[in-house]
XYZ file of C-alpha atoms in Angstrom:
595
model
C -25.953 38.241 3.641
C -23.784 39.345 0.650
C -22.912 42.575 2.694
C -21.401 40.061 5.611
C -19.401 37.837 3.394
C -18.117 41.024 1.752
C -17.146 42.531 5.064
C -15.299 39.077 6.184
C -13.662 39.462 2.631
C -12.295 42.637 3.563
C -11.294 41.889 6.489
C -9.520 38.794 5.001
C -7.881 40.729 2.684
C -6.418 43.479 4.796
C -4.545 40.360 6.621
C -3.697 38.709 3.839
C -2.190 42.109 1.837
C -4.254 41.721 -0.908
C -6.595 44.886 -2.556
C -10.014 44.398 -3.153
C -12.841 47.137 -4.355
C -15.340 47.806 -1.638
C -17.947 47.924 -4.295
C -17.903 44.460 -5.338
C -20.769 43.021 -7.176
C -22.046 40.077 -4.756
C -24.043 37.038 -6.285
C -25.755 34.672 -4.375
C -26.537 31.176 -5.165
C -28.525 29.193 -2.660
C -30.765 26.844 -4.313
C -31.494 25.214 -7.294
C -35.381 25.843 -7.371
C -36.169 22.308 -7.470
C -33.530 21.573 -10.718
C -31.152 19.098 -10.508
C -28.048 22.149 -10.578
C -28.199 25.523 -10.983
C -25.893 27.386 -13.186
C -23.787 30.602 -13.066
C -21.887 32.659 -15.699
C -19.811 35.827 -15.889
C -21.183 39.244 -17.034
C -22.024 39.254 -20.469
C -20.920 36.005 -21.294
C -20.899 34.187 -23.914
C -19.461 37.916 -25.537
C -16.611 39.110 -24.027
C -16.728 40.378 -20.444
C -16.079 44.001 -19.377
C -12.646 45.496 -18.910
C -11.810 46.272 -15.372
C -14.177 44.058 -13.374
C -12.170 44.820 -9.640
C -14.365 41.943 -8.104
C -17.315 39.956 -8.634
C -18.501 37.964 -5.803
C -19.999 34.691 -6.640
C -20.848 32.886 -3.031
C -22.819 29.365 -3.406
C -24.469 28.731 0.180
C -25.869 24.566 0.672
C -27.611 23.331 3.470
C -25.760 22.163 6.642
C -24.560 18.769 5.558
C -23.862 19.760 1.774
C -21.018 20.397 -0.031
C -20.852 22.454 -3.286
C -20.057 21.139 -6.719
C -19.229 23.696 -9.176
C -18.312 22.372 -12.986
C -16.876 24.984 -15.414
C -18.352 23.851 -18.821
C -16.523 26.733 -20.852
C -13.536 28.931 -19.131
C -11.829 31.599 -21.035
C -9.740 34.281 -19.260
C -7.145 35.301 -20.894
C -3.719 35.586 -18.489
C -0.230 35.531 -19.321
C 1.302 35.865 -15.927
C 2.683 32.699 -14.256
C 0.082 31.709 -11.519
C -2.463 34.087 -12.635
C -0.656 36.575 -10.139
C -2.250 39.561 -12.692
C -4.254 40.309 -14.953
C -7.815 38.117 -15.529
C -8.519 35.635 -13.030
C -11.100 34.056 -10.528
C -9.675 33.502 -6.797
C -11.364 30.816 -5.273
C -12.025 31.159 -1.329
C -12.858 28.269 0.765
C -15.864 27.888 3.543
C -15.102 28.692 7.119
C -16.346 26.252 10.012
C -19.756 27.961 10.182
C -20.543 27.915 6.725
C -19.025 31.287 5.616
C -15.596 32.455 4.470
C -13.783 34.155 7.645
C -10.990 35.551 9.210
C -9.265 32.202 9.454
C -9.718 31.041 5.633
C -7.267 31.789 2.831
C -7.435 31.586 -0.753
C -7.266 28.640 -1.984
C -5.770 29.477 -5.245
C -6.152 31.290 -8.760
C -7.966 29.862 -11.611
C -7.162 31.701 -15.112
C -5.984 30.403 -19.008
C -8.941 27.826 -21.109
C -8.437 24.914 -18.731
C -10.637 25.026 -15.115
C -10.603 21.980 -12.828
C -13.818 21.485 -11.248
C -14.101 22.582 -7.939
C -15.903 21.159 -4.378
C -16.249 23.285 -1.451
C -14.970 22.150 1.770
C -17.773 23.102 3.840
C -21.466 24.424 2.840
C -20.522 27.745 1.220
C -17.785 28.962 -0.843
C -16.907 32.280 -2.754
C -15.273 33.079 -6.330
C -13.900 36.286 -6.995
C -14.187 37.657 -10.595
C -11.052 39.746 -10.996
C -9.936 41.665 -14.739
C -8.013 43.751 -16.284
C -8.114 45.364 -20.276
C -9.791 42.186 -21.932
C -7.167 42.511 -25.028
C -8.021 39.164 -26.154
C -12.142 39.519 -26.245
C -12.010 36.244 -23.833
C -15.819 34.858 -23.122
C -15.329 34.231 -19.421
C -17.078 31.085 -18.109
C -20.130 29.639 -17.770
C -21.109 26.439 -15.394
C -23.035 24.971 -13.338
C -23.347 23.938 -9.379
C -24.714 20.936 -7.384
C -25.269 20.074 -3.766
C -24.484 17.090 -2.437
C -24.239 14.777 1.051
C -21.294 15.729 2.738
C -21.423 12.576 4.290
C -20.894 10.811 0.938
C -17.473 10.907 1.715
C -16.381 9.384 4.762
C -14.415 7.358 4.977
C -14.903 3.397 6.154
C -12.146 2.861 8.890
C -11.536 3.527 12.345
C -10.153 6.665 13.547
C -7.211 6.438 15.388
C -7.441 8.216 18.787
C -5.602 11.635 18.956
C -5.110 12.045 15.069
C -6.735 14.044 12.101
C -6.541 11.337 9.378
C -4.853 8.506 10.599
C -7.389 5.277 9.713
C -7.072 1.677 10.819
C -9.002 -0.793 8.332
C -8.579 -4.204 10.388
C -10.573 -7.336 10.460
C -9.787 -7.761 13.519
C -11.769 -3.944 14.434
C -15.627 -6.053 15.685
C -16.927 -2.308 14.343
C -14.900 -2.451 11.046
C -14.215 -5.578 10.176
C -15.281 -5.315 6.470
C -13.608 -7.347 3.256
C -13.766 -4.078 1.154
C -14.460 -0.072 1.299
C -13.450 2.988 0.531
C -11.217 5.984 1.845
C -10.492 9.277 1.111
C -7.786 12.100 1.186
C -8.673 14.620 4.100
C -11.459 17.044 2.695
C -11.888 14.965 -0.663
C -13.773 16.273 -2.702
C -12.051 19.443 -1.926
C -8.518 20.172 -1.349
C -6.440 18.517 1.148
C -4.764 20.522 3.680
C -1.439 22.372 2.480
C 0.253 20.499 6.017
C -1.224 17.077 6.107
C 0.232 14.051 7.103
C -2.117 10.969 7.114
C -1.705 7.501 7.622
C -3.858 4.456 6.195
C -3.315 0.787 8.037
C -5.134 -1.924 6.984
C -4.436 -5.808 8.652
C -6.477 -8.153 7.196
C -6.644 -12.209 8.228
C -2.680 -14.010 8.052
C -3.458 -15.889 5.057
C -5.039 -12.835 2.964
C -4.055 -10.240 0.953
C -4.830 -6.494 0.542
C -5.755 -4.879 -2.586
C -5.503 -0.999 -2.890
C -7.109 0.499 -5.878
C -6.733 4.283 -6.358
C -9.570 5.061 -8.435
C -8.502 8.666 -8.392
C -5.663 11.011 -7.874
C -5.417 14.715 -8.089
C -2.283 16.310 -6.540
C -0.193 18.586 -9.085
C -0.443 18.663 -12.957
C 2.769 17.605 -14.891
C 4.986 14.622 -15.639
C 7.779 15.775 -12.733
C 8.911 12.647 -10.835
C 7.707 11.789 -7.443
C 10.864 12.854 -5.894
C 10.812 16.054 -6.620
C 7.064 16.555 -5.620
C 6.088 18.174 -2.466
C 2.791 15.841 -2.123
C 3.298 12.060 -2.389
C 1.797 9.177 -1.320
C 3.872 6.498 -0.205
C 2.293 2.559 -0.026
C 4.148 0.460 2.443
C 4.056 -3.506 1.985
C 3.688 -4.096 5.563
C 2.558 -2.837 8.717
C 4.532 0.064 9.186
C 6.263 3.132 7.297
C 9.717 0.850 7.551
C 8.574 -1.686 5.550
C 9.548 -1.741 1.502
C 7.752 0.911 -0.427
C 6.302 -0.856 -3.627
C 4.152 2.347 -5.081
C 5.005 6.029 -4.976
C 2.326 8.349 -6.154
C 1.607 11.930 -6.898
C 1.004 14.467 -10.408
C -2.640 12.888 -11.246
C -3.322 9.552 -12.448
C -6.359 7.495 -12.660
C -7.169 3.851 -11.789
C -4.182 2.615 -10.181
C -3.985 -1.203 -8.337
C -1.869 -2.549 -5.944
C -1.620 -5.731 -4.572
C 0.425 -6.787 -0.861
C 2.627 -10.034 -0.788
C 2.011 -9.725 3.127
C -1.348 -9.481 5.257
C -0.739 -5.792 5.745
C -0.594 -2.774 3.565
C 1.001 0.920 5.550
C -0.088 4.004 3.397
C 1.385 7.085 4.243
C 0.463 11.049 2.741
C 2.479 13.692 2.960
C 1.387 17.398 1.663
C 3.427 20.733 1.508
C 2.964 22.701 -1.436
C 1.372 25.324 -1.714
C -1.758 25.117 -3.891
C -3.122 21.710 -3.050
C -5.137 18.935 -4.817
C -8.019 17.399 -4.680
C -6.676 14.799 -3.295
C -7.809 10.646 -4.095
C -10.557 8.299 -3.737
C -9.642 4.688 -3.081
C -11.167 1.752 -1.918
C -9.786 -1.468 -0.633
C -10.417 -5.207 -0.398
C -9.134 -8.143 1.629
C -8.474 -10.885 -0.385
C -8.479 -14.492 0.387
C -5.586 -16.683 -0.758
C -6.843 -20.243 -2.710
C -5.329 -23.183 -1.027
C -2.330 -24.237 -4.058
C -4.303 -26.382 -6.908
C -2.742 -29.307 -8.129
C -3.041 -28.235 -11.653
C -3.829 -24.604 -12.343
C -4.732 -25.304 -15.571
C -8.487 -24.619 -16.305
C -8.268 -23.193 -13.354
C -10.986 -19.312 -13.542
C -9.447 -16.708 -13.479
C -10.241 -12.769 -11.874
C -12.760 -11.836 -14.969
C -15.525 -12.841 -16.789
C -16.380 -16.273 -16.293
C -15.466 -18.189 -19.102
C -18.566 -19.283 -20.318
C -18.386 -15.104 -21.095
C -15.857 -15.374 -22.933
C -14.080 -17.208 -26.526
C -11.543 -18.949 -24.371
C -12.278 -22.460 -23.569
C -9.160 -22.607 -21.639
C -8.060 -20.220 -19.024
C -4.784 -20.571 -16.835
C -3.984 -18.922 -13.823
C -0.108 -18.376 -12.411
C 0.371 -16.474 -9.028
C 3.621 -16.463 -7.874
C 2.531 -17.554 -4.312
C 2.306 -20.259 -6.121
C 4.984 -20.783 -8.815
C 7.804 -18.027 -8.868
C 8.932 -19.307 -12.443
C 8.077 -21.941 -15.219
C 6.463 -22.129 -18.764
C 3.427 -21.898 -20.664
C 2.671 -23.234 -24.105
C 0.305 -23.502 -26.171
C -2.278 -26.942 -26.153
C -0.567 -29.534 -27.522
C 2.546 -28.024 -28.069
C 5.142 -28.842 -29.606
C 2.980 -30.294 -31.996
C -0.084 -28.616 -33.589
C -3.529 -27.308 -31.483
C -5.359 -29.976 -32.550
C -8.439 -29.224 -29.728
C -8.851 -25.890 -31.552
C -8.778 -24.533 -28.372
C -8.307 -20.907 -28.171
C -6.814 -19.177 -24.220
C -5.822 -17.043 -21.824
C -2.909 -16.877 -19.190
C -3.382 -14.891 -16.744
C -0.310 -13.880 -14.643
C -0.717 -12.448 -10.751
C 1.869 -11.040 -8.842
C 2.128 -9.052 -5.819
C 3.837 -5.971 -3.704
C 6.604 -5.223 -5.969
C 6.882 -7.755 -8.882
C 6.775 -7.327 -12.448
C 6.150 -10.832 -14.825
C 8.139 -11.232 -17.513
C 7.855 -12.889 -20.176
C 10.306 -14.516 -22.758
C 8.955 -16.507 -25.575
C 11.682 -18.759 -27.026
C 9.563 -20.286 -29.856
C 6.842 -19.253 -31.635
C 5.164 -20.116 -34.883
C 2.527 -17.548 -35.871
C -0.337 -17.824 -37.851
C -0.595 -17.102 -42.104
C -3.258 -15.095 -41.672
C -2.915 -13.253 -37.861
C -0.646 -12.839 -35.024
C -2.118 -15.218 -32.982
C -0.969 -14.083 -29.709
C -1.149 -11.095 -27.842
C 0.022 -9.318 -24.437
C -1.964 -7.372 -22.515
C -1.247 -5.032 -19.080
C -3.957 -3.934 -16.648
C -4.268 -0.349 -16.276
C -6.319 2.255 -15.057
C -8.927 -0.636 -14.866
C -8.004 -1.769 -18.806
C -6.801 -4.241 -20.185
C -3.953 -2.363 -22.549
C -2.054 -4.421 -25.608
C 1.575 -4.518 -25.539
C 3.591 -3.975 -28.798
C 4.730 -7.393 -29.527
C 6.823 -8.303 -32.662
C 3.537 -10.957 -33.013
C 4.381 -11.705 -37.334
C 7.554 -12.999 -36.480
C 8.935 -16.270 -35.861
C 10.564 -16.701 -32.267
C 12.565 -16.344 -30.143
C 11.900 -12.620 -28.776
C 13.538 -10.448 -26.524
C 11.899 -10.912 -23.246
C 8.956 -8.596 -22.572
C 8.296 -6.905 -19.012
C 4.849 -6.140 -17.562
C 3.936 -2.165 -16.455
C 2.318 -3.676 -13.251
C 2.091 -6.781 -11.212
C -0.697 -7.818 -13.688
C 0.182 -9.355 -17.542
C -2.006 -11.491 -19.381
C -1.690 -13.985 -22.616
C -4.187 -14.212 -24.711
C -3.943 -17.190 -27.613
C -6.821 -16.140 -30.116
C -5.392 -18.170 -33.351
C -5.805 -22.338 -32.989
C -3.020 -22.576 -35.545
C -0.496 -20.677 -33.477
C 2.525 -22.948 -31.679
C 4.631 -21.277 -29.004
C 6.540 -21.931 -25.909
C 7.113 -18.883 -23.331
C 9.310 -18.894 -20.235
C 7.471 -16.516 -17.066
C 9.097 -15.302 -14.220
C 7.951 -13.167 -11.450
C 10.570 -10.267 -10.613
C 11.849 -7.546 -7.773
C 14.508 -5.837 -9.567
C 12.768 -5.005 -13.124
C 15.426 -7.049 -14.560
C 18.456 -4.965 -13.036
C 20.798 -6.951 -11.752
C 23.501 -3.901 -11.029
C 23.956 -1.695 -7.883
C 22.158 -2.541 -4.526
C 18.539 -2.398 -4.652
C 16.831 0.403 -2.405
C 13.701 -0.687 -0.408
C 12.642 3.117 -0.388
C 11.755 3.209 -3.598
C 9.830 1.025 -5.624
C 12.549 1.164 -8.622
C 15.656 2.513 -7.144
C 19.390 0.965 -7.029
C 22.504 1.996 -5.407
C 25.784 2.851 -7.261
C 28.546 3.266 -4.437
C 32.361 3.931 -5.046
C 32.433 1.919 -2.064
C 31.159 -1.022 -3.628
C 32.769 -0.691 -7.049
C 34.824 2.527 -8.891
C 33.266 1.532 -11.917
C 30.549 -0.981 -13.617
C 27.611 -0.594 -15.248
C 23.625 0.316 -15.110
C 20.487 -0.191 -17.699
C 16.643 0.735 -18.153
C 14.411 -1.923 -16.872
C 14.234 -5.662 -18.948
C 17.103 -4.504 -20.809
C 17.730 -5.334 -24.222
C 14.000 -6.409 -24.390
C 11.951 -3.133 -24.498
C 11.434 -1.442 -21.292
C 7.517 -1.666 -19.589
C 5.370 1.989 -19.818
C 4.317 3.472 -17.089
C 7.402 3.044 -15.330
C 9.627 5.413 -12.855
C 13.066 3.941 -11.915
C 16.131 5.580 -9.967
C 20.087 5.699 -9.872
C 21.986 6.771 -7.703
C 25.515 7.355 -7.843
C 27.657 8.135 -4.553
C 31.348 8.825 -4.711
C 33.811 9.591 -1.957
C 35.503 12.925 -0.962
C 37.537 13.794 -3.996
C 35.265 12.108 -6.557
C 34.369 12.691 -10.000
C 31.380 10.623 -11.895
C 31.671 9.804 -15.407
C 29.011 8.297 -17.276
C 28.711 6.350 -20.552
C 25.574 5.740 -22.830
C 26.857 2.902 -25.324
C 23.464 2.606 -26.417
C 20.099 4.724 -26.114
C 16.655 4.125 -27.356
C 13.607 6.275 -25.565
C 10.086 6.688 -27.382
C 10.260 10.416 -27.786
C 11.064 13.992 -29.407
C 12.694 16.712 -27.445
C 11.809 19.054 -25.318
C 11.247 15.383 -24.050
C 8.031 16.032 -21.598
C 4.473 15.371 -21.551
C 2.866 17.402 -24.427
C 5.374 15.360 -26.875
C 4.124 12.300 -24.841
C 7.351 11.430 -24.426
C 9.954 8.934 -22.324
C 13.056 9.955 -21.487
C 16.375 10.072 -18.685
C 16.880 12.779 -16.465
C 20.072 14.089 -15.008
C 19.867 15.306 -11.625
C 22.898 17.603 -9.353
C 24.054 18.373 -13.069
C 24.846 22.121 -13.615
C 23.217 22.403 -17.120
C 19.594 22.408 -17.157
C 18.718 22.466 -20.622
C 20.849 18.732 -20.763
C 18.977 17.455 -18.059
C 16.662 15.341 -20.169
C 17.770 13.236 -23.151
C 14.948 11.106 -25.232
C 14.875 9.331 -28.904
C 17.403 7.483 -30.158
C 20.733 8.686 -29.591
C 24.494 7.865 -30.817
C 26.880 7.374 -27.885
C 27.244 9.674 -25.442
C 29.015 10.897 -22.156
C 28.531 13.116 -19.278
C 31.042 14.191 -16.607
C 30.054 14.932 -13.140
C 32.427 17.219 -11.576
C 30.505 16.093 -7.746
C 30.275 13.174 -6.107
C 26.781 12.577 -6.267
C 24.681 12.122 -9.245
C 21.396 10.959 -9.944
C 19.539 9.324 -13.075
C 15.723 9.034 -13.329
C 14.658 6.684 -15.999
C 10.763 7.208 -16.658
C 8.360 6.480 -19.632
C 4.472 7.333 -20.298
C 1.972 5.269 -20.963
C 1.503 5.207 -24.752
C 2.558 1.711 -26.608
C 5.774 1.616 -27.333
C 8.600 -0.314 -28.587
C 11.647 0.960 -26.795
C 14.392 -0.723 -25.741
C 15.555 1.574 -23.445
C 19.428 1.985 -22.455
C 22.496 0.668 -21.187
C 25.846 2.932 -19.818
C 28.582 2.324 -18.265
C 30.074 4.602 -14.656
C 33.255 5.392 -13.283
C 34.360 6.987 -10.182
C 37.256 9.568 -11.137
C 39.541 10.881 -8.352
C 40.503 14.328 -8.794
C 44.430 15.277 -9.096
C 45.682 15.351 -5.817
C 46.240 18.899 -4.170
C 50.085 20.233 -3.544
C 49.575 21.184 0.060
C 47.034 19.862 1.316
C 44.040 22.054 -0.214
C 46.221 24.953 -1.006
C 45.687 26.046 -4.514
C 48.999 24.164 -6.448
C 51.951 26.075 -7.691
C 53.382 26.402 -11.021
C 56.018 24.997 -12.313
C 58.423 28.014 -12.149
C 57.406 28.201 -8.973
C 58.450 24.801 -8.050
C 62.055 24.821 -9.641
C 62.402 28.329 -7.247
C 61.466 26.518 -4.078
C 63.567 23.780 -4.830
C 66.476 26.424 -5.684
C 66.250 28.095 -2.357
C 65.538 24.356 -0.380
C 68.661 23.009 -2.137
C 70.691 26.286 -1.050
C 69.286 26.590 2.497
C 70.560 22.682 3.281
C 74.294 23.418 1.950
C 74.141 26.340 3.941
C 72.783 24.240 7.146
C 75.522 21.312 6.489
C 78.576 23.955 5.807
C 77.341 25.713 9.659
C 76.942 22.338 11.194
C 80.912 21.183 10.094
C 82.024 24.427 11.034
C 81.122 24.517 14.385
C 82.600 20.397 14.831
């Protein structure tokens, strides 16, 4: 058996341009003698593995309908090459249709460095291939262990539509699939996706109900690079089709991640090109049924534990189906709590909205805050930083999701908050893109000059946010911008191992000034295009913020001499209008002559 795969490795090889030793160790893992895994290591490990190892074949072979789960529990090869293109590194070969890596299969990338994803095969066998060099470093190797599991574990619960790889319909209106909740998957989760894959997700539920998407996991490509500039995104749709207003963009890796429609239909759309893929996500969805409108929402229960669960004896719920704007308070405000009752607010939006919040008076506790703000994320409940030990009015405060709850924990605390349910994250500048789900429009068209800010500005911006703006000029156009004022939880070089927010220039010729964070003094960059792009994005760490504001103008450059010629100088102009002056006296004296 190990003689075959190598041959097919060869084989694979030769096509591919790639060298590999004939005399390749071959290991074969095929059961787990009755264990719950079985585990693996390279030579000599936990001491430092040989020097020159030209290939050791590790090939894991399941039973028909398993898939392979291989978890690297430690992973040392040392590798200073970008991409592991030299040096140590294991190359990681996907399962061919029968089981066995083929002509047809390709490497599905190089693992190297102290950090190893896990990995899942794509079929019932798959093949690693130790590779070193001079182990200069005395790196261990790796040791781990594999499990098989039910392919069938991971299918997904929708109709497939006719003539299509991975394009799913989840309808209640489907007699076969006409379930309120279930679960989908990327094309060959657990394994990678396909490098080409295009895949589209509808689900319809019932006129009067919503959908709720909940990414429970997402593995595309590490690093904090906006979803842009990513080759594999997922797009969500807040309607029935891919024309309808995008209120989530997704890619990098993320956990728990929940979206709600304002609609009965939610259009999800993936799009892969890069080269080394992802895992891919998990997901599951649910068709929710809208309440008919109470007449007082007050004490109404809210999504959570029920209260007799919890130390609120009051619990208010606010969609914005409901009530787009209005004001909470505390129990018997303005005067003091005198029911001792202690409560929660619970704020619900949907497709693109944000709640915000503005309390305009508050009287804290002696001895606590009294009040606190919480998001939901990645299934949490996480505080906001709230300036809770002093006396209001605040700046307003923005939520990171369509989510935001108030909890009042102190009976002694007074205060009065004003709620509104937002689109536009508080930017009311530029025309507001329905491609994005944070985007705005800044055309010299429109306006040559005006002005732009971070989301909720002055109060502090929400985490977890990505926003976008874009500048357009006309032919001849020049972009100036302003910063008056800038604010950005962070230290350079302003990326995700400094956990940090920050702006980001894009079309601007100086890459090491494409990202500004911290708190700056005034500042000023000049475009010398006419289109120019500003990402505004921040992490998801607690923060105070507050985020920017700048000002644009559209600058025409100085008109050419003739017509796109490169101008004259000056010397040169006082000769041509020399010889013009003399050739017209010449012209006039001919002309009267010959009268």
């Amino acid at each position: 058996m190990c003689r075959e795969l190598l041959i097919l490795l060869l084989f694979l090889i030769a096509m591919t341009g790639q060298a590999i030793d004939p005399s390749c160790e071959c290991l074969v893992y095929s059961g787990t003698f009755g264990k719950e895994f079985g585990r693996f290591k390279s030579p000599d490990w936990p001491r430092p593995y040989p020097d020159r190892l030209r290939c050791v074949l590790y090939t894991f072979i399941a039973g028909h309908h398993e898939i392979i789960k291989i978890e690297f529990l430690n992973f040392d090869l040392h590798n200073p090459n970008p991409g592991c293109s030299a040096g140590d590194y294991l190359v990681v070969y996907p399962s061919g249709t029968d089981g066995a890596v083929n002509e047809e299969s390709a490497p599905l990338g190089r693992l190297c460095g102290s950090e190893a994803i896990n990995l899942y095969s794509s079929g019932p066998s798959i093949v690693l291939e130790f590779h070193t060099e001079v182990n200069i470093r005395n790196s261990t190797g790796f040791n781990g262990k594999f499990t098989f599991i039910q392919a069938d574990g991971y299918r997904t619960e929708g109709e497939r539509v006719p003539g299509t790889s991975c394009d799913y319909l989840f309808s209640r209106a489907t007699p076969s699939h006409n379930s309120s909740s279930g679960v989908f998957y990327s094309p060959g989760y657990p394994s990678s996706y396909p490098r080409k894959a295009r895949c589209a997700y509808s689900f319809r539920a019932r006129p009067k109900e919503r959908v709720k998407i909940i990414f429970e996991e997402l593995d595309f490509q590490k690093g904090d690079v906006s979803c842009l500039d990513r080759e594999d995104v997922i797009k969500v749709h807040d309607g029935g089709s891919a024309l309808s207003p995008v209120i989530a963009v997704l890619c990098n890796q993320m956990s728990r991640t929940e979206i709600i429609s304002s609609s009965h239909q939610i259009f999800i759309e993936m799009a892969t090109s890069s080269y080394w893929p992802g895992h891919g996500f998990v997901a599951s969805y649910h068709f929710l049924t809208l309440e008919s409108r109470p007449e007082d929402e007050e004490n109404k229960a809210i999504e959570g534990p029920a209260v007799s669960a919890t130390r609120y004896s009051c619990e208010v719920l606010i969609r914005s189906e409901y009530r787009r704007a209005g004001t909470v308070t505390s129990p018997g405000y303005p005067g003091p709590n005198l029911s001792g009752s202690r409560c929660r607010y619970a704020f619900i939006g949907s497709g693109k909205e944000r709640i915000r919040i503005h309390v305009k008076h508050y009287n804290p506790s002696l001895y606590s805050c009294g009040i606190q703000l919480f998001n939901h994320m990645e299934g949490k409940r996480k505080p906001i930083a709230i300036p809770c030990l002093q006396a209001g009015p605040w700046l307003p405060i923005m939520s990171s999701g369509h989510r935001l709850e108030i909890d009042l924990d102190n009976e002694t605390t007074i205060f009065r908050a004003e709620y509104i349910f937002l689109k536009n994250y508080g930017i009311k500048t530029g025309r507001q893109l329905s491609e994005y789900p944070c985007a705005f429009r800044y055309s010299a068209d429109d306006f040559l000059s005006g002005s732009f800010h971070s989301p909720n500005f002055p109060g502090p911006y929400p985490i977890a946010t990505e926003c976008h703006y874009f500048f357009h000029g006309a032919r001849g156009h020049r972009i100036r911008i302003h910063f008056s004022y800038f604010d950005m939880d962070g230290v350079s070089p302003c990326n995700s191992k400094t956990r940090s927010d920050y702006i980001e220039f894009f079309n601007f010729p100086d890459r090491l000034s494409r990202r500004h964070c911290g708190q700056l003094e005034p500042f000023e960059v000049l475009l010398e295009r006419r289109f120019f792009r500003v990402t505004f994005r921040s992490g998801t760490k607690r923060g105070m913020g507050t985020g920017f504001n700048a000002s644009y103008q559209f600058l025409s450059y100085p008109k050419p001499a003739h017509h796109g010629l490169l101008p004259v100088s000056s010397s040169a102009k006082s000769l041509t209008g020399i010889i013009f002056l003399v050739s017209m006296i010449t012209f006039i004296l001919t002309l009267s002559t010959s009268l």
